[in-house]
Coordinates of C-alpha atoms and ligand atoms in Angstrom, one line a residue:
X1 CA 0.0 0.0 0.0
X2 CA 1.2 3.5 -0.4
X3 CA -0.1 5.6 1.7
X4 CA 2.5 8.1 1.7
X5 CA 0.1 10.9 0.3
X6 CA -2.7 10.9 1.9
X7 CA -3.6 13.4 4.7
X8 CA -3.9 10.1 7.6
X9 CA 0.1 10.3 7.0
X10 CA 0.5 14.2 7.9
X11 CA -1.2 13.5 10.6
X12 CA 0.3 10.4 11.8
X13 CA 4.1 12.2 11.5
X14 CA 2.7 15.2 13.2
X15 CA 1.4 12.9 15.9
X16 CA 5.0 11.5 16.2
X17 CA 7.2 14.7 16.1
X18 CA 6.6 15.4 20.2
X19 CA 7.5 11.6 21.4
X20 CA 10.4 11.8 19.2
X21 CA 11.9 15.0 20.4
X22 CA 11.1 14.1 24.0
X23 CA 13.0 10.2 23.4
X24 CA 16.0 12.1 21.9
X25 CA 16.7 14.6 24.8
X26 CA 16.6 11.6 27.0
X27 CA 18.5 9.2 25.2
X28 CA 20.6 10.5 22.7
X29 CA 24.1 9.6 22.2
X30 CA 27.2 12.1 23.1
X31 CA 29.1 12.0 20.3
X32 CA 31.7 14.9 19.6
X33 CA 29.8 17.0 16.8
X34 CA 27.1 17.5 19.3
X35 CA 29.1 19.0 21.7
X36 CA 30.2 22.2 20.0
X37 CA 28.0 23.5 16.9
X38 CA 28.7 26.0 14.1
X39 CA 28.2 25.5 10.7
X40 CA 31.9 24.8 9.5
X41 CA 32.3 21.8 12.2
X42 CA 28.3 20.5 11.2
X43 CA 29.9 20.6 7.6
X44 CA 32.7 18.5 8.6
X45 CA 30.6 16.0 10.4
X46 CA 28.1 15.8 8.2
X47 CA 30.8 14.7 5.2
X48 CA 32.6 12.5 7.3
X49 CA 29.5 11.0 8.2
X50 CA 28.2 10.3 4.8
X51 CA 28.8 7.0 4.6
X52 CA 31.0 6.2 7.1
X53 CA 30.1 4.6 10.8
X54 CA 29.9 7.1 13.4
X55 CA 32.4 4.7 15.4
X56 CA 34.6 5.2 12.7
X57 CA 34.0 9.4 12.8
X58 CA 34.4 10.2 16.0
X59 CA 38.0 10.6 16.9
X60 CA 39.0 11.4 13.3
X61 CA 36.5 14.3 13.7
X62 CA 38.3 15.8 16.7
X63 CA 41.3 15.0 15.0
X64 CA 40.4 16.6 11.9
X65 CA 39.4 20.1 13.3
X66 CA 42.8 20.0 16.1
X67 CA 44.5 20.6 12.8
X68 CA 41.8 22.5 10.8
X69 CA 40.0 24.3 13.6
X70 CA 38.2 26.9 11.1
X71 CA 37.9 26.7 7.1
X72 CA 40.5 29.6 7.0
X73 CA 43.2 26.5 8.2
X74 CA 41.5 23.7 6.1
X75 CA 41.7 26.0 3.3
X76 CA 45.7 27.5 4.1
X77 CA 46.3 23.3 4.4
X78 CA 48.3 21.4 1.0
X79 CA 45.9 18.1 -0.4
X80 CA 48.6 16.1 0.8
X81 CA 47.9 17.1 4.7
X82 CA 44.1 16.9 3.9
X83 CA 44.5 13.7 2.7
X84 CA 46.5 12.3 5.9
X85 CA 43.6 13.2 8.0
X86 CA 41.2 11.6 5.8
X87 CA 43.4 8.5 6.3
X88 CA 41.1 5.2 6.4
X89 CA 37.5 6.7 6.1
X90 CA 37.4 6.0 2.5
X91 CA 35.8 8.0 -0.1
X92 CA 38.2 10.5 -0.3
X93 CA 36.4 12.6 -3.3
X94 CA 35.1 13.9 0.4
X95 CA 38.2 15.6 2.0
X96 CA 39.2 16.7 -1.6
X97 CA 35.3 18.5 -1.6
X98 CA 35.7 19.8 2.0
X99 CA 39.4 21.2 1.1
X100 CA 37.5 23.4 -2.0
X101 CA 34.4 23.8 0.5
X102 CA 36.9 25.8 2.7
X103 CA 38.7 28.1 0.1
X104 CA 35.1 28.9 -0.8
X105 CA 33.4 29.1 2.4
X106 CA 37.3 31.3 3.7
X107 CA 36.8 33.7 0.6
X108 CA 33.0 34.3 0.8
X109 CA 32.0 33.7 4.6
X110 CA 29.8 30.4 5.2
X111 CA 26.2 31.0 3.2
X112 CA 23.2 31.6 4.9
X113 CA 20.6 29.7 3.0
X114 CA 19.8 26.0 1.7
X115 CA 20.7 27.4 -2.3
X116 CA 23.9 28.6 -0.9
X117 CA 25.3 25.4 0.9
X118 CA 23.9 23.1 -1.4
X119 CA 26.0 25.1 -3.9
X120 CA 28.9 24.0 -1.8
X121 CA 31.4 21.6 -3.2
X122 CA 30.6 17.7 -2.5
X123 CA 27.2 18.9 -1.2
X124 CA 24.1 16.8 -2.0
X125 CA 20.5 17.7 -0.9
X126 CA 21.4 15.3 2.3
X127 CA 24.1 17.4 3.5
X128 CA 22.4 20.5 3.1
X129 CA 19.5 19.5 4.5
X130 CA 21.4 18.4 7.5
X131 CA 23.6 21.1 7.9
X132 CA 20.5 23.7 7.7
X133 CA 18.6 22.2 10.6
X134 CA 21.9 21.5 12.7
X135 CA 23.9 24.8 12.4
X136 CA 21.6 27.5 10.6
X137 CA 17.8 26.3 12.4
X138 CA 16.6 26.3 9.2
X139 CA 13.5 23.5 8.3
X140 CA 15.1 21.7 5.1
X141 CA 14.6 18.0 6.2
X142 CA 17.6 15.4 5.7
X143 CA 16.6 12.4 4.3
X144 CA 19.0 9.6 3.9
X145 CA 18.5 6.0 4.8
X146 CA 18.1 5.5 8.6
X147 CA 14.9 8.3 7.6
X148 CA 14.0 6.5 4.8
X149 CA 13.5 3.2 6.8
X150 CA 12.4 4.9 9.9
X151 CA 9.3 6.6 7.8
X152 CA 8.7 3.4 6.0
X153 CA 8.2 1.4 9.0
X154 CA 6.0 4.7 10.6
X155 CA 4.0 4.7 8.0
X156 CA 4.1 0.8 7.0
X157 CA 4.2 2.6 3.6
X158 CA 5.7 -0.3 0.9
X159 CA 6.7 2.4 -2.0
X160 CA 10.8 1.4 -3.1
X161 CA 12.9 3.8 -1.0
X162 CA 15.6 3.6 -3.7
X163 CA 13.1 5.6 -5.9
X164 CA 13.6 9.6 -6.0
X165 CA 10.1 10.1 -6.2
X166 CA 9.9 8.2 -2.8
X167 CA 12.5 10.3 -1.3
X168 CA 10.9 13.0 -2.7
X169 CA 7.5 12.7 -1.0
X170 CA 9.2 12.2 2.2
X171 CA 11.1 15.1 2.1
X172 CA 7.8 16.9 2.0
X173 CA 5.8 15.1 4.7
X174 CA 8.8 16.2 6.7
X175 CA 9.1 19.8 6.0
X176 CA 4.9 20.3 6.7
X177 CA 5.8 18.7 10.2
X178 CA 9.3 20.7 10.6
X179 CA 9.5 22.0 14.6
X180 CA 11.2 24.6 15.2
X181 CA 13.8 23.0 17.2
X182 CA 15.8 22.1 13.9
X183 CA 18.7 20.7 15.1
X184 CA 17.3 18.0 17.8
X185 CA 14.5 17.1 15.5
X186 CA 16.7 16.5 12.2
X187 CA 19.2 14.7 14.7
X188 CA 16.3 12.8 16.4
X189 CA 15.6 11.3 12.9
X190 CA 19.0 9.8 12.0
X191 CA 19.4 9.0 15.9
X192 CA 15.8 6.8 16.0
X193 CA 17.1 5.3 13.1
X194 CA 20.8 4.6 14.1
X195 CA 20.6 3.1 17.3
X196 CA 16.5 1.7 17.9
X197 CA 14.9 1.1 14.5
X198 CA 18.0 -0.8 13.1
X199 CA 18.8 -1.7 9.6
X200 CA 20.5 -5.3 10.2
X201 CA 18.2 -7.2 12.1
X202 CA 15.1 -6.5 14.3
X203 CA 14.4 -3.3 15.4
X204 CA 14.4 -2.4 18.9
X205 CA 10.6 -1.9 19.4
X206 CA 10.3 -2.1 22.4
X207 CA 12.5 1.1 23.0
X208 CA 10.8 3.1 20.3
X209 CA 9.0 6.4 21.1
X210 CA 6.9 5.2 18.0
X211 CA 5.6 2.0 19.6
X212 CA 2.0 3.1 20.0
X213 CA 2.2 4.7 16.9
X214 CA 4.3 2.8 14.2
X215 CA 2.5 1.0 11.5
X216 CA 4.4 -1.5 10.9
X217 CA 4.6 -2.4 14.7
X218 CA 1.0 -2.5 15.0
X219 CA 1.1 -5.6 12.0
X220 CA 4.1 -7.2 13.7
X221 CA 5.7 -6.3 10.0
X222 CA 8.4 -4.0 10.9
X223 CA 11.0 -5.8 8.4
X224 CA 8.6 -6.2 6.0
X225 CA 9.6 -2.4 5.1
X226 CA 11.4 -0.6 3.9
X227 CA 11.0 -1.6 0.4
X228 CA 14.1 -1.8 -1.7
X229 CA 15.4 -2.9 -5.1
X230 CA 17.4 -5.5 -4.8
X231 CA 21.3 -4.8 -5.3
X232 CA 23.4 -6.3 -8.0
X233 CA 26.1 -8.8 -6.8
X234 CA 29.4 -7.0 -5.8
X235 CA 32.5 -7.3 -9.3
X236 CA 35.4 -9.5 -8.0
X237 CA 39.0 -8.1 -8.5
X238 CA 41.7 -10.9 -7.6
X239 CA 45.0 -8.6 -7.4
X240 CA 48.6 -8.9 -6.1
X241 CA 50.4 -6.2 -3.5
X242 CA 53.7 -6.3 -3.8
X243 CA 55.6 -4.5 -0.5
X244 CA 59.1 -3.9 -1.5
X245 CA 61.4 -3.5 0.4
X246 CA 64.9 -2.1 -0.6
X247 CA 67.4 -1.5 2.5
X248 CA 65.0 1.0 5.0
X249 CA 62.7 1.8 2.0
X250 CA 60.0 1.0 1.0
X251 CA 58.1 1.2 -2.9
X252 CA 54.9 3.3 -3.0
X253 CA 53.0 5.0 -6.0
X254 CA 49.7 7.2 -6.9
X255 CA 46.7 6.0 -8.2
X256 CA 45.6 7.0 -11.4
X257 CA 43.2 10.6 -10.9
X258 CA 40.5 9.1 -11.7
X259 CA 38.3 6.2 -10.4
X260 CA 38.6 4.1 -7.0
X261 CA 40.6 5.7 -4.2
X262 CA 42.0 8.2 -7.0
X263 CA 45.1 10.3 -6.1
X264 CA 45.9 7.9 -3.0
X265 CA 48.9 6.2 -2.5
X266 CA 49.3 2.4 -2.7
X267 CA 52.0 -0.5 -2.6
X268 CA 52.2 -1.3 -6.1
X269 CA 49.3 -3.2 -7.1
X270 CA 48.7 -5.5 -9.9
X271 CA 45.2 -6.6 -11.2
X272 CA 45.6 -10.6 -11.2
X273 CA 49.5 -11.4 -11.6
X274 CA 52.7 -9.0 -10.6
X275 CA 56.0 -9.0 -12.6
X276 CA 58.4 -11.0 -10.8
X277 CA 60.3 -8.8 -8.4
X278 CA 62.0 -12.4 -7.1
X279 CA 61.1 -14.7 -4.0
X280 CA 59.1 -12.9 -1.2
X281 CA 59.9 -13.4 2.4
X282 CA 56.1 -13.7 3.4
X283 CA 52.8 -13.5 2.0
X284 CA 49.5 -13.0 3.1
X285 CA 45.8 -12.9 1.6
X286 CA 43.2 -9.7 2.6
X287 CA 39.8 -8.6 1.2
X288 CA 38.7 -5.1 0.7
X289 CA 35.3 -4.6 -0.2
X290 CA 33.8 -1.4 -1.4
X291 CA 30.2 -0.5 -2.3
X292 CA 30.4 -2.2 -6.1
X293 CA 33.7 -4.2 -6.0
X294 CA 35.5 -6.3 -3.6
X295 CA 39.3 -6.9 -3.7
X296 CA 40.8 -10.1 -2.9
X297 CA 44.4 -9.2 -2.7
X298 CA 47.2 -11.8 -2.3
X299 CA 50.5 -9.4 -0.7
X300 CA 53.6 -10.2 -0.9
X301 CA 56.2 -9.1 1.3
X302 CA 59.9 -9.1 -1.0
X303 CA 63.3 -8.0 -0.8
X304 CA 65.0 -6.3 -3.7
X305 CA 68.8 -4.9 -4.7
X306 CA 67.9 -1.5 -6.3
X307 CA 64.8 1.2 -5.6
X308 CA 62.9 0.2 -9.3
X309 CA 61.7 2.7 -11.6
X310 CA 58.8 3.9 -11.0
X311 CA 58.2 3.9 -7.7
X312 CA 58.3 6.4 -5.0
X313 CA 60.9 5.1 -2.5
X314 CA 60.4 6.3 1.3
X315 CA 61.1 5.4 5.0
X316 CA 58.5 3.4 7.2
X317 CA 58.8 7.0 9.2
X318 CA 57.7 8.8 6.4
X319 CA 55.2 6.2 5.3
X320 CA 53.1 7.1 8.5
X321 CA 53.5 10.6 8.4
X322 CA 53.1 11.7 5.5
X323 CA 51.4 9.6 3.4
X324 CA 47.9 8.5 3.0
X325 CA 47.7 4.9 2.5
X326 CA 44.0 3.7 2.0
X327 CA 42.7 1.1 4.5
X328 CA 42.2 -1.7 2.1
X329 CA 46.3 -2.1 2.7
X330 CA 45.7 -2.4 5.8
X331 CA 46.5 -5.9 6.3
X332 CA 49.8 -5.1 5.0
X333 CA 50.9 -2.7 7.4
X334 CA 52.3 -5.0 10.1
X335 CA 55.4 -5.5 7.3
X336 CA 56.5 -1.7 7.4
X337 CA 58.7 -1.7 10.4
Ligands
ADE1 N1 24.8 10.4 10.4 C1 24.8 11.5 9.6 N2 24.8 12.6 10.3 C2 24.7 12.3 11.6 C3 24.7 13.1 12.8 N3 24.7 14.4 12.8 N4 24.7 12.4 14.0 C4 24.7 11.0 14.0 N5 24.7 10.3 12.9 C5 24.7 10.9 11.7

């Protein structure tokens, strides 16, 4: 049934706004971004959050803005730096949008209005929305996932959330409802979602300011929703990481510009076979598995005579400082001593 736009739904999220709010101030998490709030740090949360675990953010955020505490610093900062602090959250297009962000938002002064962060770089509707309700009280809802499901389930409402339209209409429902407490209620959303009505497994009803109101709950069908399309089977890459090691150095190179983890620097990496650089002294198998592909990596750990053309050849101390090595090498990292 979709029932998404008919007045009994207006009514039923209106219905659910006060419980919500009420549930968040009681029970929501303390995580770092909530503790100190203008709209350069929501910015920086909000990207670092976009599809990355908030376990993951946390102390990379505080990191993050020890070094860059205002966009003036982010923007003063090389690629190279930016990079390094991006180190392991993946999706780095992100901290290469932030970086711009920051020479715009240093030049011109944050913007004041949904148009003008949206314009931002590496800003989708999401993020905007977000960073409206959270740093400028403005009522643009943020509708990603945990929002998507969350209203689904509310609403026992079986239209595909993968469709725009479906986002769309949401988006909507949510802005006729929009307190003005912005922040909390836009927070409350992604927080009901996060930590109560799950997406692996069975939702915690029985912790849900939404119990007496929730659709779905009232059927017992709460994973019957949300409705999705089903996703195509991740491409397998079988590759070869060669660590070379010639006296204290070690062999790194760029990736190409363009494509996965572009820019970053690697162990050279082989699709399927490597050349022969000779015997290696250990090896080891690791996965990596992004959204559409998965790497299954064989590494190999081998000693050579002369640092080969055309690497980049640098110290295990420079390795970690200044160079930022994705985490699917991670496995590898226990051979840089
Ligand atoms: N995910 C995206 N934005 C978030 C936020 N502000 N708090 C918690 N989780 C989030």
């Amino acid at each position: 049934m979709d029932c998404m736009d008919t007045n009994e739904n207006s009514q039923l999220l209106a219905r659910a706004v006060p419980p919500l709010l009420e549930w968040y101030r009681v029970c929501k998490r303390d995580l770092p971004w909530r503790r100190m709030r203008n709209p350069y740090t929501a910015l920086v949360a909000e990207l670092m959050l976009q599809q990355t675990r908030v376990e993951a953010v946390k102390e990379r955020y505080v990191q993050f803005l020890e070094a860059f505490p205002t966009p003036e610093a982010l923007a003063a900062a090389s690629e190279e730096e930016v990079l390094k602090l991006w180190e392991g959250l993946g999706y780095y297009s992100r901290a290469r949008n932030l970086h711009r962000a920051a020479k715009k938002i240093a030049e011109e002064g944050f913007p004041h209005t949904f148009e003008g962060v949206r314009a931002l770089p590496g800003v989708g509707d999401y993020t905007a929305g977000a960073v409206c309700s959270i740093a400028l009280g403005l009522p643009v809802p943020a509708v990603d996932g945990n929002v998507l499901r969350i209203l689904s389930r509310l609403c026992a409402d079986s239209s595909n959330i993968d469709d725009a339209a479906t986002r769309g209409r949401y988006a909507r429902l949510l802005q006729e409802v929009y307190p003005p407490e912005t922040a909390d209620f836009c927070e409350a959303l992604m927080e009901l979602g996060a930590i109560v009505c799950v997406p692996n497994g069975a939702p915690l009803c029985g912790q849900c300011p939404w119990q007496t109101l929730c659709r779905a709950h009232l059927a017992g069908r709460e994973e019957d929703f949300p409705v999705r399309t089903e996703k195509k089977a991740r491409r397998i890459v079988e590759a070869t990481v060669c660590v070379l090691r010639c006296g204290e150095k070690y062999a790194l190179e760029k990736r190409p510009a363009k494509g996965l983890l572009a820019g970053l620097w690697q162990f050279p990496f082989f699709e399927g076979a490597a050349p022969d650089f000779g015997p290696p002294v250990a090896e080891k198998r690791a996965k990596h598995i992004f959204s559409h592909v998965e790497w299954h990596m064989t590494g190999k750990r081998i000693d050579v005579c002369e640092e080969i053309a055309p690497y980049t050849w640098v110290t295990a101390q420079e390795l970690r400082e200044k160079y930022a090595i994705p985490s699917a090498f991670k496995a590898f990292l226990p051979w840089i001593v």
